[in-house]
Amino acid sequence: MSFRARHLLGIEPLKPEAIRTILDLSEQYVALNRATHKTSDVLAGLTQINMFFENSTRTQASFEIAGKRLGADVMNMAMQASSIKKGETLIDTALTLNAMHPDLLVVRHPHSGAVNLLAEKVNCAVLNAGDGRHEHPTQALLDALTIRRAKGRIQRLTVAICGDIAHSRVARSNILLLGKMENRVRLIGPPTLIPARAADLGVEVYGDMKEGLEGADVVMMLRLQKERMDGGFIPSEREYYHRFGLDAEKLAHAKEDAIVMHPGPMNRGVEIDGTLADDINRSVIQEQVEMGVAVRMAAMELLARNLREARAAGDGTYV
Amino acid sequence: MKTLFSNARLIDPEGGSDAPGWLLVQGQTILASGTDAPPAAETVIDCAGQCLAPGIVDIGVKVCEPGERHKESFRSAGLAAAAGGVTTMVTRPDTAPAIDTPEVLEFVTRRAREAAPVRIRPMAALTKGREGREMVEIGFLQDAGAVAFTDGDRVVENTKVLSRAMTYARSLNALVIAHPQDPGLTAGACATSGKFASLRGLPAVSPMAERMALDRDMALVEMTGVKYHADQVTTARALPALERAKNNGRDVTAGVSIHHLTLNELDVGDYRTFFKVKPPLRAETDRVALVQAVASGLIDVISSMHTPQDEESKRLPYEEAASGAVGLETLLPAALRLYHAEAITLPQLWRALSLNPARRLGLDGGRLAPGAPADLVLFDADAPFVLDRFTLRSKSKNTPFDGARMQGRVLGTWVAGARVFDGG
């Protein structure tokens, strides 16, 4: 067991062994999820609260299914509609929930660092489901699992991440994870969507998609937010698609067996050609969704194990 | 009534000396100093070899009156100042409402006189409501005691408005203080762009925003001939623009906050909002360049940029949290870090803490010369301590130095010859 952390707030503090532990355990859950009888009692008796301060359908559903299959009591809170609107601060909301003795808090928030702040104030395990532009650790883990299953390994690969890197927490978590596992990471996008001093993050930066894709094993496309399309960061949707949208012609520069990934939801015809996204020989986009549930089950099992052990050892901060 | 400070280590920024000696005070003013046998006096204070320096003149202190007295009052700020060796607080007009009419200014000076143990010299807004549209009554406000005109951390974007205000201020020989940060680039940013901000996912601004704004202001200074002070220059890239303006004979000075001299962007760590200041903390290379610029005299003034914020406004996600840090009581020990790091001498430090700010505002203090006001601070430059923010006298406890190891303890503070703090 090499995942001893109390929370899963990001990839940054994880060691490679911890990442491997989570991925190995996830494999078991892939099998369970494909069986007819899908439930286990690993989280029985525990309460999981999904707090989403930002709209999400897919991630929230994935966490909810993961929790329910493990036997937890799962509750969803749509925070946008609740007390935040009445002026309550994040910390007061956290303290209120904390008083109800949850065991796992799954949190998404539009501001970087907000989940770290919340984790300081509660007595349970906190899972970051995405904070601002900072991290989205379970997405990077499910991407790693998908890659490992498709390529047979998660090291010494060339991974090209394309699109709006600057505003993407998915990109940050993936850059960190892939770097820790000793892969070559390339960032491809218009300079307005590449973070400052990106080269200092241990990656190679390309402004030309064909050059950046040359010899890549994995092509990871990112979603381009609608609000960034009109003149602010790029001149137009069609120019973006022409230069940075993934189609068969550009993909031909990657390795012949390169896989295509996308964290979803996709803008077909903006960042990715629709036919390509559906090509079962190249696209692993549906598999990513499947791996998402398995990875979240594994992460929650490990956090619950640490939580139970700490409580049994009398760690008052967990109570 | 004469008071003799005997057996002192006199820090004289005007003469650039740091030597053993005595200082004689008569009433409210300094009468004499020397190194030979001390004269007789009614009261003798044995300094036991500790440092005696002019009191600190702190440009840019935010006292939250009127409007937010729960964050800081003249009383609490004054006690903090006295405990920190600050004998003159030059207060900011970015209150609610802004200090932009003689009537509000008179309220402030009256409150200050009643409540604070140290000297208070108020600044007034440059434009009404700090909105950057119409200039304030610069003449009336000067008559009412305003020592400088500034919109605080709001930049006057409209260059026509700013050039007119500067031209008008020039005719009254009034000092204009600006915050040189390009408003377009700065919008929405809470960190300095670079690897750290990229990893933390924080909206960031290029350090170039400071140089751009300073370049613009220098052109306006050349055009209008106004007396100009940049409240904070915090990046290495802005320094050549400042140097050029000075070499060309412009009436320009610049300040820097103690936080930008002693901390860098990495101190923010895991989204610690007490380190959120404006402009944001910079790279270590910037910090080092700033310290050198203070030592060389290119940067004239060090200030605390004392900005009280209550717990509620800081206990928020980093982007949403309020900016600013309190600094009146930590200015002296934090500044001494530069001395202990052998980056700067004590007379050089006091030139920036005391002599230059006083001169720039046309005040008499900041010196140990005969005839100067007896505004003094006696301190042990070496005494170590660990800062506990709850011991601060400010109503707000938002210091970035909580738990920090520091050196330098104020033993006594005198304003106009009267002791206002006893830390011995």
XYZ file of C-alpha atoms in Angstrom:
743
model
C 0.000 0.000 0.000
C 1.652 3.184 -1.022
C -1.238 5.589 -1.006
C -1.367 6.927 2.529
C -2.816 10.367 1.930
C -5.840 11.712 3.702
C -7.179 13.639 0.711
C -6.814 13.452 -3.031
C -6.417 17.139 -3.869
C -4.082 16.867 -6.819
C -1.474 14.875 -8.675
C 1.312 17.203 -7.497
C 1.930 15.557 -4.090
C 1.605 11.946 -5.370
C 4.614 9.685 -5.793
C 4.799 7.332 -8.800
C 4.158 4.311 -6.550
C 0.966 5.893 -5.262
C -0.198 6.479 -8.812
C 0.576 2.857 -9.683
C -1.324 1.644 -6.612
C -4.435 3.530 -7.678
C -4.195 2.307 -11.269
C -3.680 -1.332 -10.209
C -6.683 -1.258 -7.921
C -8.734 0.402 -10.663
C -8.201 -2.632 -12.895
C -10.183 -4.755 -10.441
C -13.049 -2.316 -10.627
C -13.023 -2.318 -14.411
C -13.802 -6.034 -14.158
C -16.469 -5.512 -11.498
C -18.161 -2.789 -13.548
C -18.378 -5.114 -16.526
C -19.967 -7.917 -14.490
C -23.711 -8.202 -14.115
C -23.548 -7.927 -10.340
C -21.767 -4.599 -9.944
C -21.915 -3.809 -6.254
C -19.503 -4.218 -3.395
C -19.652 -3.156 0.255
C -16.279 -1.453 0.504
C -17.837 1.897 1.436
C -20.830 0.460 3.318
C -21.876 2.706 6.175
C -19.968 5.705 4.830
C -21.588 8.909 3.636
C -20.369 10.530 0.445
C -21.415 14.062 -0.417
C -20.861 15.443 -3.904
C -20.567 19.222 -3.700
C -20.452 20.785 -7.126
C -20.062 24.554 -7.135
C -19.800 24.428 -10.897
C -22.035 22.723 -13.435
C -21.156 19.144 -14.212
C -23.148 16.236 -15.473
C -20.553 13.669 -16.432
C -18.130 13.931 -13.538
C -20.883 14.131 -10.960
C -22.648 11.082 -12.432
C -19.354 9.192 -12.483
C -18.665 9.923 -8.799
C -22.246 9.088 -7.874
C -22.169 5.734 -9.642
C -18.735 4.970 -8.192
C -19.954 5.662 -4.655
C -23.195 3.724 -5.058
C -21.469 0.670 -6.508
C -19.222 0.610 -3.454
C -22.182 0.772 -1.103
C -21.803 4.341 0.179
C -24.754 6.574 0.948
C -24.387 9.207 -1.743
C -25.876 12.638 -1.685
C -25.598 15.253 -4.417
C -25.653 18.928 -3.598
C -26.044 21.436 -6.403
C -24.205 24.225 -4.665
C -24.960 26.869 -7.254
C -28.598 26.770 -6.268
C -28.019 26.701 -2.534
C -26.755 28.833 0.293
C -23.758 30.177 -1.642
C -26.280 32.294 -3.459
C -27.511 33.515 -0.104
C -24.044 34.836 0.702
C -22.673 32.011 2.818
C -18.910 31.612 2.518
C -17.261 28.426 1.348
C -15.874 27.790 4.812
C -19.230 28.182 6.537
C -20.766 25.782 4.037
C -17.958 23.336 4.746
C -18.400 23.618 8.506
C -22.147 23.119 8.197
C -21.688 19.971 6.151
C -18.914 18.806 8.438
C -21.311 18.843 11.353
C -23.366 16.193 9.531
C -20.360 13.821 9.698
C -19.753 12.953 6.070
C -16.882 10.570 5.339
C -16.054 11.537 1.766
C -16.511 14.947 0.235
C -16.243 15.196 -3.525
C -15.805 18.853 -4.444
C -15.712 20.857 -7.639
C -15.213 24.620 -7.492
C -14.627 27.337 -10.100
C -11.648 28.829 -8.210
C -8.132 27.399 -8.045
C -7.219 26.324 -4.530
C -10.788 26.380 -3.201
C -10.801 22.618 -2.586
C -7.511 22.839 -0.654
C -9.064 25.563 1.508
C -12.135 23.455 2.180
C -10.043 20.378 2.991
C -8.326 22.305 5.801
C -11.618 22.824 7.575
C -13.292 19.400 7.568
C -12.715 16.130 9.395
C -13.296 13.788 6.470
C -11.532 12.796 3.267
C -11.775 15.292 0.420
C -11.583 14.397 -3.234
C -10.911 17.180 -5.701
C -13.275 16.881 -8.659
C -11.721 19.929 -10.314
C -10.769 23.360 -8.893
C -10.532 26.334 -11.239
C -7.564 25.946 -13.532
C -5.560 24.085 -10.919
C -6.061 20.302 -10.818
C -8.473 17.528 -11.726
C -6.644 14.497 -10.378
C -9.177 11.746 -11.125
C -9.279 12.851 -14.766
C -5.497 12.469 -15.061
C -5.698 9.077 -13.351
C -8.437 7.816 -15.644
C -6.472 9.083 -18.630
C -3.413 7.232 -17.361
C -5.439 4.041 -16.909
C -6.852 4.351 -20.410
C -3.387 4.890 -21.871
C -1.912 2.010 -19.908
C -4.604 -0.353 -21.118
C -4.256 0.764 -24.740
C -0.470 0.967 -24.867
C 0.476 -1.644 -22.284
C 2.531 0.883 -20.318
C 2.426 4.400 -18.916
C 6.046 5.389 -19.375
C 8.366 6.309 -22.248
C 5.424 7.473 -24.352
C 5.106 10.689 -26.303
C 1.869 12.393 -25.359
C 0.619 15.477 -27.178
C -1.898 17.636 -25.292
C -3.685 20.003 -27.660
C -5.887 23.024 -27.226
C -6.718 25.384 -24.390
C -3.938 24.417 -21.974
C -3.968 27.775 -20.155
C -7.452 27.403 -18.717
C -7.361 23.635 -18.285
C -7.052 21.828 -14.974
C -7.131 18.569 -16.930
C -3.962 19.610 -18.733
C -2.164 20.563 -15.512
C -2.950 17.293 -13.776
C -1.976 15.340 -16.884
C 1.300 17.244 -17.323
C 2.186 16.443 -13.715
C 1.169 12.792 -13.863
C 2.760 12.023 -17.218
C 5.954 13.787 -16.103
C 6.132 11.770 -12.886
C 5.745 8.550 -14.902
C 8.593 9.593 -17.230
C 6.788 10.360 -20.447
C 7.517 13.050 -23.015
C 4.803 15.651 -22.939
C 4.133 18.120 -25.724
C 1.733 21.028 -25.542
C 0.152 22.205 -28.776
C -1.975 25.304 -29.123
C -2.088 28.958 -30.077
C 0.237 30.995 -27.813
C -2.730 32.777 -26.220
C -3.880 29.457 -24.786
C -0.482 28.218 -23.557
C 0.371 29.098 -19.928
C 3.271 31.460 -19.201
C 6.689 29.803 -18.936
C 5.176 26.456 -19.941
C 8.603 25.139 -20.913
C 9.575 25.361 -17.218
C 7.000 22.662 -16.513
C 9.188 20.114 -18.275
C 7.247 19.996 -21.526
C 7.866 20.897 -25.158
C 5.657 23.586 -26.652
C 4.496 23.582 -30.276
C 2.553 26.204 -32.166
C 2.102 23.976 -35.197
C -0.128 20.962 -34.824
C 1.489 18.756 -37.440
C 4.963 19.285 -35.984
C 3.682 18.683 -32.484
C 1.921 15.465 -33.415
C 4.934 14.007 -35.226
C 5.603 10.575 -33.746
C 3.121 10.923 -30.860
C 1.744 7.788 -29.184
C -1.163 9.573 -27.573
C -3.133 12.609 -28.757
C -5.088 14.260 -26.001
C -7.550 16.889 -27.163
C -8.973 19.483 -24.767
C -12.313 21.175 -24.828
C -12.336 24.790 -26.001
C -14.751 26.763 -23.821
C -17.342 28.647 -25.838
C -16.595 31.916 -24.049
C -12.989 31.848 -25.263
C -13.831 31.475 -28.926
C -14.849 34.927 -30.043
C -11.870 37.167 -30.517
C -10.617 37.089 -26.935
C -8.088 34.303 -27.139
C -8.495 33.125 -30.733
C -9.864 35.002 -33.728
C -12.700 32.617 -34.581
C -13.983 29.086 -34.269
C -13.286 28.278 -37.914
C -9.708 29.523 -37.837
C -9.146 27.503 -34.693
C -10.536 24.357 -36.281
C -8.410 24.906 -39.342
C -5.192 25.239 -37.361
C -5.768 23.184 -34.199
C -8.796 20.959 -34.800
C -7.915 17.282 -34.984
C -8.759 15.605 -38.299
C -7.450 12.575 -40.145
C -4.880 14.599 -42.061
C -3.247 16.048 -38.961
C -3.516 12.758 -37.094
C -1.540 11.092 -39.908
C 1.565 12.805 -38.476
C 1.242 10.904 -35.218
C 2.262 7.268 -34.937
C 0.155 4.851 -36.901
C -1.263 3.300 -33.749
C -1.655 6.571 -31.850
C -4.799 6.796 -29.740
C -7.081 9.838 -29.558
C -8.436 11.041 -26.228
C -10.802 13.785 -25.081
C -12.014 14.520 -21.534
C -15.434 15.564 -22.832
C -17.795 17.089 -23.466
C -16.625 17.446 -27.076
C -17.272 20.295 -29.484
C -17.452 18.319 -32.708
C -16.099 20.376 -35.567
C -14.310 22.812 -33.240
C -11.488 20.865 -31.667
C -12.125 17.432 -33.135
C -13.574 15.984 -36.311
C -16.772 14.079 -35.521
C -15.946 11.003 -37.577
C -12.549 10.722 -35.929
C -14.065 10.916 -32.470
C -16.291 7.956 -33.359
C -13.547 5.893 -35.004
C -13.273 2.889 -32.721
C -9.837 2.064 -34.071
C -8.339 5.343 -32.929
C -10.631 6.975 -30.390
C -10.667 5.792 -26.767
C -13.056 8.520 -25.657
C -15.809 6.130 -24.538
C -13.273 3.981 -22.722
C -12.124 7.079 -20.821
C -15.627 7.462 -19.431
C -15.666 3.804 -18.403
C -12.254 4.100 -16.718
C -13.480 7.189 -14.904
C -15.884 5.178 -12.786
C -13.257 2.532 -12.012
C -10.563 5.057 -11.040
C -12.963 6.940 -8.783
C -13.979 3.690 -7.076
C -10.313 2.876 -6.474
C -9.497 6.352 -5.175
C -12.463 6.315 -2.809
C -11.650 2.840 -1.540
C -8.082 3.917 -0.723
C -9.193 7.138 0.962
C -11.816 5.228 2.972
C -9.202 2.691 4.027
C -6.905 5.459 5.263
C -9.830 7.144 6.996
C -10.875 3.960 8.818
C -7.311 3.190 9.857
C -6.756 6.710 11.164
C -9.980 6.638 13.127
C -9.169 3.226 14.560
C -5.784 4.616 15.605
C -7.580 7.414 17.428
C -6.721 10.304 15.123
C -9.049 12.963 16.483
C -8.780 15.190 13.425
C -10.700 12.641 11.394
C -13.680 12.445 13.768
C 13.346 70.205 30.156
C 16.180 68.271 28.570
C 16.407 64.543 27.967
C 19.704 62.844 27.254
C 19.898 59.559 25.360
C 23.289 58.309 26.479
C 25.363 55.352 25.402
C 23.452 54.945 22.114
C 24.349 53.580 18.713
C 23.216 56.534 16.596
C 21.828 55.710 13.174
C 21.895 58.936 11.184
C 20.624 58.549 7.626
C 21.423 62.161 6.759
C 25.095 61.883 7.615
C 25.182 58.221 6.641
C 26.722 57.287 9.980
C 26.279 54.407 12.391
C 28.376 55.153 15.480
C 28.269 55.259 19.278
C 27.211 58.575 20.755
C 24.655 60.587 22.707
C 21.643 62.651 21.699
C 20.177 65.572 23.621
C 16.519 66.513 23.298
C 14.986 69.718 24.544
C 11.198 69.764 24.671
C 9.961 68.636 21.306
C 13.167 69.003 19.317
C 16.645 67.588 19.041
C 19.183 69.966 20.554
C 22.506 68.282 19.909
C 24.343 65.019 19.466
C 27.926 63.956 19.905
C 30.445 61.281 20.638
C 32.414 62.958 23.407
C 31.435 63.255 27.063
C 27.642 63.724 27.245
C 26.197 66.950 28.708
C 24.029 67.056 31.796
C 20.235 66.753 31.537
C 17.188 66.462 33.811
C 16.347 63.025 32.436
C 18.881 60.501 31.255
C 17.935 57.447 29.245
C 20.709 54.886 29.092
C 20.400 53.225 25.693
C 22.832 50.479 26.678
C 24.465 50.478 23.276
C 21.216 49.886 21.367
C 20.285 51.624 18.112
C 18.705 55.094 18.228
C 17.313 56.282 14.902
C 14.809 58.788 13.565
C 11.245 57.456 13.761
C 9.891 55.778 10.642
C 7.811 57.867 8.224
C 5.436 55.383 6.604
C 3.848 56.518 3.335
C 0.673 54.684 2.416
C -0.898 53.454 5.650
C -4.523 52.452 5.331
C -6.536 53.365 8.386
C -10.055 52.192 7.741
C -11.762 55.351 8.987
C -14.205 56.365 7.711
C -16.112 53.296 6.631
C -14.510 50.157 8.001
C -13.579 50.879 11.571
C -13.956 47.203 12.450
C -10.814 46.569 10.395
C -8.690 49.398 11.802
C -9.231 52.661 13.647
C -6.905 55.606 14.220
C -6.477 54.382 17.773
C -5.500 50.803 16.853
C -3.331 51.872 13.932
C -1.648 54.514 16.088
C -0.823 51.997 18.822
C 0.536 49.591 16.215
C 2.622 52.369 14.702
C 4.077 53.388 18.059
C 4.944 49.766 18.819
C 6.578 49.459 15.406
C 8.725 52.589 15.669
C 6.597 54.458 13.126
C 6.312 58.069 14.285
C 4.488 59.461 11.240
C 1.723 57.636 9.412
C 0.978 59.075 5.999
C -2.540 57.772 5.523
C -4.253 56.632 2.356
C -7.474 58.094 0.971
C -8.896 54.777 -0.294
C -11.490 54.631 2.454
C -15.269 54.385 2.080
C -16.110 57.110 1.210
C -12.819 58.197 -0.321
C -11.067 61.185 1.226
C -11.734 63.554 -1.639
C -13.209 66.703 -0.062
C -11.856 69.085 2.597
C -14.817 68.126 4.805
C -13.922 64.435 4.891
C -10.274 65.332 5.356
C -11.130 67.480 8.364
C -13.041 64.572 9.895
C -9.981 62.406 9.437
C -7.539 64.897 10.959
C -9.851 65.451 13.922
C -10.225 61.714 14.559
C -6.491 61.263 14.172
C -5.681 64.032 16.647
C -8.054 62.598 19.240
C -7.115 58.988 18.935
C -3.608 58.348 17.676
C -0.391 58.638 19.692
C 1.779 59.251 16.596
C 1.781 61.947 13.931
C -0.707 61.545 11.102
C -0.355 63.282 7.764
C -3.251 62.471 5.450
C -3.149 62.048 1.706
C -6.184 62.897 -0.400
C -7.614 61.322 -3.525
C -6.467 62.704 -6.859
C -9.860 62.299 -8.516
C -13.347 62.494 -7.046
C -14.431 59.157 -5.610
C -11.144 57.772 -6.991
C -13.082 57.241 -10.189
C -10.538 58.724 -12.560
C -12.919 61.264 -14.093
C -12.617 64.654 -12.373
C -9.814 66.058 -10.255
C -10.453 66.876 -6.587
C -10.156 70.356 -5.041
C -6.404 70.092 -4.816
C -5.970 73.622 -3.439
C -8.571 73.337 -0.680
C -7.349 69.881 0.282
C -3.778 71.161 0.476
C -4.949 73.948 2.770
C -6.724 71.351 4.899
C -3.491 69.427 5.307
C -3.241 66.903 2.484
C 0.425 66.111 1.886
C -0.025 64.224 -1.380
C -2.678 63.222 -3.899
C -3.293 59.650 -4.951
C -6.060 57.333 -6.054
C -4.326 54.510 -4.211
C -4.235 51.277 -6.142
C -6.678 52.561 -8.755
C -4.988 53.730 -11.903
C -6.313 56.836 -13.675
C -6.827 55.219 -17.060
C -7.842 58.314 -18.978
C -4.596 60.085 -19.827
C -6.380 63.347 -20.516
C -7.832 63.373 -16.996
C -4.473 62.449 -15.496
C -2.517 65.007 -17.507
C -4.894 67.786 -16.446
C -4.766 66.748 -12.799
C -0.972 66.686 -13.000
C -0.821 70.058 -14.704
C -3.077 71.556 -12.044
C -1.136 69.865 -9.233
C 2.090 71.243 -10.691
C 0.808 74.806 -10.343
C 0.266 74.192 -6.617
C 3.533 72.266 -6.225
C 1.471 69.283 -5.038
C 2.906 65.757 -4.986
C 1.052 63.156 -7.079
C 1.450 59.525 -6.058
C 0.511 56.838 -8.573
C 0.275 53.052 -8.669
C 2.043 52.117 -11.897
C 0.255 48.978 -13.113
C -1.272 48.805 -16.583
C -4.979 48.354 -15.842
C -5.757 46.265 -18.925
C -3.087 43.657 -18.366
C -3.660 43.652 -14.635
C -7.429 43.058 -14.791
C -8.446 39.876 -12.978
C -4.892 38.863 -12.076
C -3.857 37.820 -8.592
C -0.368 36.424 -9.275
C 2.723 37.195 -11.329
C 2.871 35.171 -14.514
C 5.465 32.429 -14.430
C 5.893 28.796 -13.553
C 4.414 29.143 -10.085
C 1.194 30.842 -11.226
C 0.873 28.385 -14.104
C 1.143 25.387 -11.774
C -1.266 26.844 -9.252
C -3.729 27.762 -11.994
C -3.985 31.380 -10.851
C -4.846 34.211 -13.259
C -1.586 36.088 -13.637
C -0.167 39.341 -14.956
C 3.129 39.861 -16.732
C 5.644 41.958 -14.760
C 5.776 44.080 -17.930
C 2.485 45.697 -16.846
C 4.438 47.722 -14.308
C 7.019 49.006 -16.757
C 4.329 49.952 -19.263
C 2.457 52.018 -16.708
C 5.632 53.619 -15.384
C 6.695 54.516 -18.937
C 3.329 56.166 -19.502
C 3.539 58.096 -16.265
C 7.108 59.222 -16.981
C 5.941 60.663 -20.299
C 3.168 62.542 -18.496
C 5.636 63.803 -15.910
C 7.854 65.084 -18.710
C 4.831 66.757 -20.260
C 3.478 68.393 -17.100
C 6.539 68.817 -14.848
C 4.608 67.484 -11.850
C 6.222 66.168 -8.658
C 5.661 62.414 -8.936
C 6.100 59.441 -6.648
C 5.431 55.831 -7.668
C 3.888 54.139 -4.620
C 5.424 50.757 -5.371
C 7.973 49.691 -7.943
C 8.198 45.922 -7.600
C 9.862 44.518 -10.713
C 13.400 44.586 -12.083
C 12.112 45.522 -15.517
C 10.671 48.815 -14.303
C 13.942 50.002 -12.738
C 15.650 51.255 -15.937
C 12.625 53.460 -16.715
C 12.870 54.947 -13.243
C 16.603 55.471 -13.525
C 16.236 57.155 -16.916
C 13.639 59.582 -15.600
C 15.822 60.482 -12.636
C 18.889 60.961 -14.824
C 16.862 63.252 -17.074
C 16.206 65.472 -14.092
C 12.535 64.687 -13.596
C 11.122 65.274 -10.128
C 10.457 61.581 -9.619
C 10.792 59.219 -6.670
C 9.673 55.668 -6.062
C 8.743 53.444 -3.163
C 8.507 49.719 -2.536
C 6.618 47.760 0.079
C 8.513 45.793 2.669
C 6.678 42.669 1.505
C 8.134 42.895 -1.978
C 11.603 43.291 -0.429
C 11.374 40.283 1.851
C 8.981 37.789 0.214
C 8.530 36.280 -3.233
C 5.754 34.566 -5.190
C 6.658 31.116 -3.870
C 5.684 32.222 -0.355
C 2.057 32.011 -1.469
C 2.600 28.230 -1.346
C -0.662 26.419 -1.005
C -2.919 29.406 -1.708
C -2.091 31.312 1.490
C -4.228 34.420 1.147
C -2.271 36.434 3.742
C 0.399 36.651 1.029
C -2.034 38.144 -1.466
C -0.940 41.743 -1.920
C -1.208 44.303 -4.661
C 0.766 44.203 -6.902
C 1.240 40.448 -6.458
C 4.483 39.086 -5.011
C 7.172 38.747 -7.653
C 9.973 36.395 -8.628
C 13.069 36.079 -6.441
C 15.181 37.784 -9.138
C 12.903 40.821 -8.854
C 13.199 40.853 -5.074
C 16.992 40.792 -5.239
C 17.038 43.621 -7.796
C 14.728 45.698 -5.588
C 16.962 45.282 -2.543
C 19.933 46.463 -4.615
C 17.902 49.414 -5.880
C 17.098 50.454 -2.316
C 20.759 50.142 -1.336
C 21.860 52.240 -4.311
C 19.168 54.849 -3.670
C 17.355 54.306 -6.970
C 14.299 53.323 -4.972
C 13.834 56.074 -2.418
C 11.236 54.852 0.039
C 10.310 51.652 1.876
C 6.802 51.520 3.291
C 4.633 48.996 5.070
C 1.652 49.407 2.684
C -0.320 48.608 5.810
C -3.671 47.268 4.580
C -5.903 45.765 7.253
C -8.322 43.050 6.163
C -10.559 41.049 8.459
C -10.577 37.265 8.641
C -13.721 36.970 6.552
C -12.242 38.770 3.577
C -9.139 36.537 3.677
C -10.759 33.158 4.381
C -11.839 32.727 0.790
C -10.520 30.988 -2.301
C -7.346 32.854 -3.378
C -8.889 34.623 -6.369
C -11.810 35.893 -4.295
C -9.836 36.875 -1.198
C -9.055 40.518 -0.448
C -5.568 41.913 -1.142
C -3.272 43.521 1.361
C -1.318 42.863 4.538
C -0.853 44.729 7.796
C 2.697 45.960 8.309
C 3.053 48.782 10.832
C 4.438 46.562 13.563
C 6.461 44.234 11.345
C 8.033 46.864 9.082
C 11.081 47.371 11.289
C 11.979 43.721 12.001
C 11.242 42.761 8.385
C 13.464 45.586 7.115
C 16.195 44.425 9.478
C 16.226 41.124 7.571
C 17.945 43.032 4.773
C 20.499 44.393 7.249
C 21.142 40.969 8.784
C 21.514 39.542 5.281
C 24.237 42.184 4.795
C 22.432 43.554 1.753
C 22.158 47.036 3.209
C 23.525 49.171 6.065
C 21.384 50.672 8.792
C 21.897 54.293 7.599
C 20.909 53.203 4.065
C 17.853 51.471 5.476
C 16.833 54.509 7.512
C 17.328 56.765 4.525
C 14.490 54.802 2.862
C 12.375 54.340 5.988
C 12.623 57.809 7.417
C 14.714 60.528 5.763
C 13.562 60.207 2.143
C 9.824 59.877 2.842
C 9.960 62.909 5.153
C 11.841 64.972 2.581
C 9.544 63.946 -0.230
C 6.502 65.127 1.699
C 8.204 68.315 2.896
C 8.206 67.141 6.524
C 10.878 68.053 9.010
C 11.539 64.583 10.447
C 13.760 61.725 9.445
C 16.931 63.321 10.810
C 18.994 63.444 13.988
C 20.181 67.006 13.339
C 19.757 69.850 15.838
C 16.371 71.498 15.326
C 14.724 68.375 13.930
C 11.655 67.082 15.775
C 12.448 64.576 18.502
C 10.717 61.668 16.717
C 12.874 58.720 17.676
C 12.955 54.961 17.831
C 15.218 52.954 20.112
C 15.584 49.324 19.100
C 17.590 46.178 19.619
C 18.547 45.156 16.089
C 19.416 41.594 17.065
C 16.740 40.435 19.523
C 15.138 37.323 18.018
C 11.458 36.443 18.282
C 8.789 34.365 16.578
C 5.855 36.471 15.459
C 2.419 35.513 16.740
C -0.127 37.473 14.749
C -2.551 37.646 17.640
C -0.101 39.815 19.572
C -0.368 42.566 16.946
C -2.093 45.764 18.028
C -3.883 46.260 14.716
C -7.517 45.238 14.759
C -6.812 43.091 11.718
C -4.213 40.345 12.020
C -3.535 39.673 8.349
C 0.251 39.507 8.409
C 2.275 37.246 6.130
C 4.878 36.947 8.891
C 2.756 34.855 11.271
C 5.046 32.242 12.776
C 8.102 33.764 11.100
C 11.437 34.049 12.882
C 12.415 37.686 13.008
C 15.079 39.862 14.585
C 14.668 43.367 15.925
C 12.645 44.634 18.843
C 11.472 48.202 19.447
C 12.472 49.299 22.956
C 10.985 52.746 22.847
C 9.292 55.257 20.540
C 9.191 59.021 21.048
C 7.040 61.533 19.178
C 7.896 65.208 19.677
C 10.014 64.270 22.663
C 7.210 62.354 24.414
C 7.470 58.633 24.907
C 4.558 56.876 23.155
C 5.776 53.300 23.457
C 7.820 51.445 26.035
C 8.954 48.014 24.943
C 11.835 47.690 27.381
